[in-house]
mmCIF file of C-alpha atoms in Angstrom:
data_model
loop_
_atom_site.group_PDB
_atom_site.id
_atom_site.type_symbol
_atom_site.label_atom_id
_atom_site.label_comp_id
_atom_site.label_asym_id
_atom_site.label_seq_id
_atom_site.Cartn_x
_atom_site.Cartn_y
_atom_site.Cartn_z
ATOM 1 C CA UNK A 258 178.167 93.441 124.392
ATOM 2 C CA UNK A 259 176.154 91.125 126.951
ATOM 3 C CA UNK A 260 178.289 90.555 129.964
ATOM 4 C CA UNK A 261 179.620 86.993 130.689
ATOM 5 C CA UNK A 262 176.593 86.218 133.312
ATOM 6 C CA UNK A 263 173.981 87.479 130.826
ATOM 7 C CA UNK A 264 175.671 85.276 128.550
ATOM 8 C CA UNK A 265 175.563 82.540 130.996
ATOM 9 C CA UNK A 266 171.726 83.028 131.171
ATOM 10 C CA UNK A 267 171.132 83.495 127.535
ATOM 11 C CA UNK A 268 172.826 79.874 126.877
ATOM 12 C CA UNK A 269 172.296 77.749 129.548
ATOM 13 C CA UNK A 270 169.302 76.686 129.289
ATOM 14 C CA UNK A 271 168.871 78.591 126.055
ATOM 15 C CA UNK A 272 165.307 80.202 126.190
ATOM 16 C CA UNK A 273 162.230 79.048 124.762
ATOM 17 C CA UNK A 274 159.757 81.234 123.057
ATOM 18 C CA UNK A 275 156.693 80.698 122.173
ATOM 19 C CA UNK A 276 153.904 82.646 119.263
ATOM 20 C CA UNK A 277 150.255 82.289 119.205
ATOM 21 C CA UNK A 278 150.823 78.623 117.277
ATOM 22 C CA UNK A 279 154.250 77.604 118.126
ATOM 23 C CA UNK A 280 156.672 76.620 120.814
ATOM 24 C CA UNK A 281 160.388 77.235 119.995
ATOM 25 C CA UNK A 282 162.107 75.043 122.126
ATOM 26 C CA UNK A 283 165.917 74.892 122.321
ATOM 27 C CA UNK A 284 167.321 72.636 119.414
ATOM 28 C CA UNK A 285 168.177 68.947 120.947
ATOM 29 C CA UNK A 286 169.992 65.962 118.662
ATOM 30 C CA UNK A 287 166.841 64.047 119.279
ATOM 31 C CA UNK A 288 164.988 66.442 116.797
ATOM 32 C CA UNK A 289 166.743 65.113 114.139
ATOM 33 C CA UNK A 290 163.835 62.104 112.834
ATOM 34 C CA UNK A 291 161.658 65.129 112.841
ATOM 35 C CA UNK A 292 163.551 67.108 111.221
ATOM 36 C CA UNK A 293 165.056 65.341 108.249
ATOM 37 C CA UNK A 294 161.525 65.224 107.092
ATOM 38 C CA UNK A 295 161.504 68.409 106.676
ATOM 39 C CA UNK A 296 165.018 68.936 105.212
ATOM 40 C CA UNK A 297 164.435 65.898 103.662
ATOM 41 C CA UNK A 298 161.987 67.788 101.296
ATOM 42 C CA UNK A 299 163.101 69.077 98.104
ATOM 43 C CA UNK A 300 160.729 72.116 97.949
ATOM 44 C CA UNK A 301 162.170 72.967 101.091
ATOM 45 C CA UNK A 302 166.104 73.647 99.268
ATOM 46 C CA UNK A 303 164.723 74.519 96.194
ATOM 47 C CA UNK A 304 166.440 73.927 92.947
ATOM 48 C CA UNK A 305 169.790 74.641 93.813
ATOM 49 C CA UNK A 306 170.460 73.196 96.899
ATOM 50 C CA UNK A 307 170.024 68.953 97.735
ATOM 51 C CA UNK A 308 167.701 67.869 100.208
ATOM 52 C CA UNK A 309 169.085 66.075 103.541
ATOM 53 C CA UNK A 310 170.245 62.460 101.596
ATOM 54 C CA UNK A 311 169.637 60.620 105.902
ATOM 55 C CA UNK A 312 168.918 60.894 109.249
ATOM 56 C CA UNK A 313 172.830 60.476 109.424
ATOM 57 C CA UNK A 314 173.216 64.155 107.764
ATOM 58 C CA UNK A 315 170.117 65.707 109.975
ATOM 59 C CA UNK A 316 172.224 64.572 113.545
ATOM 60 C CA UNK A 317 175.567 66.004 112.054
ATOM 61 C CA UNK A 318 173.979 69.506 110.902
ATOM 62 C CA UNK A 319 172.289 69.694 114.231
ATOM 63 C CA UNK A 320 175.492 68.533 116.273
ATOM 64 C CA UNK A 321 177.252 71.207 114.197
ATOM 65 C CA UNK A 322 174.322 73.305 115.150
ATOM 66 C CA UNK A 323 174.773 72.739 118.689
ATOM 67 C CA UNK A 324 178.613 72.979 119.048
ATOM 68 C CA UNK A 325 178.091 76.778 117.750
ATOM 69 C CA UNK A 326 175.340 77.315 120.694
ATOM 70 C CA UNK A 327 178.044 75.718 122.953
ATOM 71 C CA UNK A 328 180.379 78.085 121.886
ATOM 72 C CA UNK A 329 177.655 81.159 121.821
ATOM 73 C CA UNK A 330 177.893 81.831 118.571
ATOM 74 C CA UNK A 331 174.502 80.374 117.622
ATOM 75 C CA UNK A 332 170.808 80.021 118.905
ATOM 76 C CA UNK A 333 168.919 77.932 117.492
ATOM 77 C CA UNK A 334 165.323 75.972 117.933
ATOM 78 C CA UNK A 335 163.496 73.816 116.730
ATOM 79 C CA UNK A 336 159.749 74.953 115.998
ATOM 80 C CA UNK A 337 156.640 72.852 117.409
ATOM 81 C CA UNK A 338 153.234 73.213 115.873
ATOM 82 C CA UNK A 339 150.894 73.736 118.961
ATOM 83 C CA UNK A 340 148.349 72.304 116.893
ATOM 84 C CA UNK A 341 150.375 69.279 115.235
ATOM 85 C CA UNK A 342 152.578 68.391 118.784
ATOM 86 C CA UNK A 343 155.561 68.261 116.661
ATOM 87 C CA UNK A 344 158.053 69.580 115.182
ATOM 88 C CA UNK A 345 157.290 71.002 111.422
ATOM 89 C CA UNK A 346 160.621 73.768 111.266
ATOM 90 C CA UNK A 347 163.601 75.458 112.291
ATOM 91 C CA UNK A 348 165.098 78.630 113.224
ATOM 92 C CA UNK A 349 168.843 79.942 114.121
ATOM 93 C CA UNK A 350 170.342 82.860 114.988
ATOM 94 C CA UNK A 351 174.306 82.054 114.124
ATOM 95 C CA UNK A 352 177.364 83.689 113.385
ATOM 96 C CA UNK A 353 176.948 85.566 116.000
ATOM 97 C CA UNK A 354 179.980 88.620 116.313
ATOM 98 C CA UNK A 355 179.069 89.872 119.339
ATOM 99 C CA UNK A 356 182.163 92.714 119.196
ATOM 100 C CA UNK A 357 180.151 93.590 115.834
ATOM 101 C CA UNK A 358 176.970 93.436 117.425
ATOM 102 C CA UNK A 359 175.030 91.495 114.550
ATOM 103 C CA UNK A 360 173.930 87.688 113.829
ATOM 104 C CA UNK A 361 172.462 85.620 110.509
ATOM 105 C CA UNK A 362 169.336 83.946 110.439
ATOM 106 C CA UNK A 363 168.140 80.936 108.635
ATOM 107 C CA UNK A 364 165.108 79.549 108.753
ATOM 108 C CA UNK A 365 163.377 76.505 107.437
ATOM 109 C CA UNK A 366 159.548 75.275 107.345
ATOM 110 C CA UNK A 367 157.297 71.790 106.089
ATOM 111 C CA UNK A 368 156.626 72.783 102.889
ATOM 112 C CA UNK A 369 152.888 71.789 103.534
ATOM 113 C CA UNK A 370 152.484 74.669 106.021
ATOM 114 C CA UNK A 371 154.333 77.699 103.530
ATOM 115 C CA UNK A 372 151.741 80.387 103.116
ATOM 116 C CA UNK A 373 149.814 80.480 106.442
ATOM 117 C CA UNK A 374 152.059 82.687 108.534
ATOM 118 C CA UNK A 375 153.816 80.365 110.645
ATOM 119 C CA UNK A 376 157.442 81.512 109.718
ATOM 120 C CA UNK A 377 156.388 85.151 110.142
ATOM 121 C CA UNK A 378 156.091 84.678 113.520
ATOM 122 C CA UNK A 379 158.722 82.508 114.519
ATOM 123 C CA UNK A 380 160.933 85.054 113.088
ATOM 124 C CA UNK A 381 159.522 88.318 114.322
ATOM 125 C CA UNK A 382 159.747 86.372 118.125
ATOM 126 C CA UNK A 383 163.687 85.573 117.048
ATOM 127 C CA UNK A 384 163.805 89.299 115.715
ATOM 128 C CA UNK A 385 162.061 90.560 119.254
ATOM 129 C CA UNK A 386 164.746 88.545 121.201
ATOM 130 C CA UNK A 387 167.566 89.162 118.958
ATOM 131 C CA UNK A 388 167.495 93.060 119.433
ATOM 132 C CA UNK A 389 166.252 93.121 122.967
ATOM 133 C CA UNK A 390 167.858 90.162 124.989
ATOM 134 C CA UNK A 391 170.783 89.880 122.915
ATOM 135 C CA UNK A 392 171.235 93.271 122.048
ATOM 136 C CA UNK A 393 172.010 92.860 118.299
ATOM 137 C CA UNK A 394 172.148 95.895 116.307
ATOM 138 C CA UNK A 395 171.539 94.205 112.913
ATOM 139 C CA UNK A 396 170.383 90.937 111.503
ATOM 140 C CA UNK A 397 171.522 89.687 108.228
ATOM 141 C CA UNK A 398 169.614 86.464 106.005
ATOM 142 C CA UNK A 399 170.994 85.486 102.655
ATOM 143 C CA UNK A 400 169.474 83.440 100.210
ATOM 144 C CA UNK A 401 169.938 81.844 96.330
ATOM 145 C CA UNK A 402 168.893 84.076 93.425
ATOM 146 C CA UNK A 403 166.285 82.321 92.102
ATOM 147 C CA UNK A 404 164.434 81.922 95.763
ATOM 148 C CA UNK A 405 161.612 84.132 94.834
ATOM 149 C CA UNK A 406 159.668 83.551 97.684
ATOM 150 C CA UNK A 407 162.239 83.697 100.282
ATOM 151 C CA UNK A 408 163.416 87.448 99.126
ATOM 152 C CA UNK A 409 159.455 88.722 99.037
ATOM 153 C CA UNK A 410 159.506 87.010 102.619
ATOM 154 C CA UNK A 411 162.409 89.138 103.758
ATOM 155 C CA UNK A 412 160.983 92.498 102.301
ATOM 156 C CA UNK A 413 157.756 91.953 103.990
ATOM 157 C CA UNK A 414 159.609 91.093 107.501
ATOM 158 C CA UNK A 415 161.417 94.705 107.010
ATOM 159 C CA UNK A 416 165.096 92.965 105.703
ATOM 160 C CA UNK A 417 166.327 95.357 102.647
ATOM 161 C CA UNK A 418 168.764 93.758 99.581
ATOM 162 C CA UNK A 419 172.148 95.228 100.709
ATOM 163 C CA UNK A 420 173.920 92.930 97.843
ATOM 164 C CA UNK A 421 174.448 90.027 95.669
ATOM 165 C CA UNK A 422 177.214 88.085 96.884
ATOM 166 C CA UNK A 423 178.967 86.588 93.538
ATOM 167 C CA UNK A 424 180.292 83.145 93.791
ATOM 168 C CA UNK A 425 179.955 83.403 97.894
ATOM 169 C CA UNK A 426 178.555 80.187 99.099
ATOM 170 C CA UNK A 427 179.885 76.432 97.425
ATOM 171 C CA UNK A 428 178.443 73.269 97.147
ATOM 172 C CA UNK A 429 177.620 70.719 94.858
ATOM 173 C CA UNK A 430 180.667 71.209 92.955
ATOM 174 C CA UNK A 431 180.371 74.586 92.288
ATOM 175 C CA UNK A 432 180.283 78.326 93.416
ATOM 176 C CA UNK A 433 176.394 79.756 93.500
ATOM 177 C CA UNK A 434 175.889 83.988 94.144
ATOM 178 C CA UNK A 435 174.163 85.028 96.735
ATOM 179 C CA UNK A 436 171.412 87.582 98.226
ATOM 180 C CA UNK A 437 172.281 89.608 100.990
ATOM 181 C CA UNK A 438 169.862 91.456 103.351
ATOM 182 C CA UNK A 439 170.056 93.213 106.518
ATOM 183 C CA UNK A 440 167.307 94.497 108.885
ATOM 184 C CA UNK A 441 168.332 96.987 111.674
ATOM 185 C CA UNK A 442 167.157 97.797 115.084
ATOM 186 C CA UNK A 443 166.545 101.160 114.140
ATOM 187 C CA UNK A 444 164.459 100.580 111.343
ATOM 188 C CA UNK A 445 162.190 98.951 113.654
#
């Protein structure tokens, strides 16, 4: 467990990192107009999940983003194209149990740049910090069944299937099963 000074350093200001083509910078409510056009995309939530309906729901799921970074439970940033100059994504580290020593993360991209390695290395920069600076001992990502691409995605980042969650996440009127995975610091 990080002391309450690394802590302090960890979350305020919350770091930036940065990959051969993008900045992460620290998620800020003024991301939101860039954002919903991402979330805003249907091939971004696939089939079973609705796409951001305003820039209304993009400022509360990034308030409710922020409030868990307040509370240290949850990094997150929002992820600038170096060659665009804006914002085309978004990752988070949340759920943080820091007595348990692991975190989620979830992960979105512009549907337009899929394919070109972009979220591979946001993610292996949020996996680098994850089990160095914040000392994490396992990462876990979950996604719907029929997200093909997301699960060959996880495999090739080093995640394993642990599980399918039945009936573990709810919206849109009903229950929907799950994919669990986990990557470990010592499988690195």
């Amino acid at each position: 467990m990080l002391t309450r000074l690394e802590l302090d350093e960890l979350f305020h200001p919350p770091p930036q990192l940065e990959t051969e083509r993008l900045l992460l910078v620290p998620m800020r409510i003024d991301h939101a107009r860039d954002l919903f056009e991402v979330y805003a995309d249907p091939a971004v939530h696939g089939a079973d999940e609705k796409p951001f309906a305003s820039l209304e729901v993009t400022q509360a799921h990034i308030g409710g983003l922020l409030k868990s970074r307040e509370a240290r439970s949850c990094l997150n940033w929002a992820l600038t194209s170096k060659d665009e100059g804006r914002i085309v994504g978004s990752v988070a580290v949340h759920a943080i149990a820091w007595s348990h020593r692991r975190a989620d993360v979830g992960f979105t991209l512009a549907s337009r740049l899929w394919r070109r390695g972009l979220m591979t290395e946001a993610l292996r920069a949020v996996i680098e910090l994850s089990f160095s600076r914040l000392r994490l001992i396992k990462l876990c990502a979950q996604n719907t069944l029929n997200n093909d691409a997301c699960h060959a995605f996880l495999l090739k980042l080093g995640f394993e299937q642990e599980a399918v969650l039945r009936e573990h996440a709810f919206w849109d009127d009903r229950a929907h099963d799950l994919r669990q995975y986990g990557l470990l610091r010592s499988s690195l």
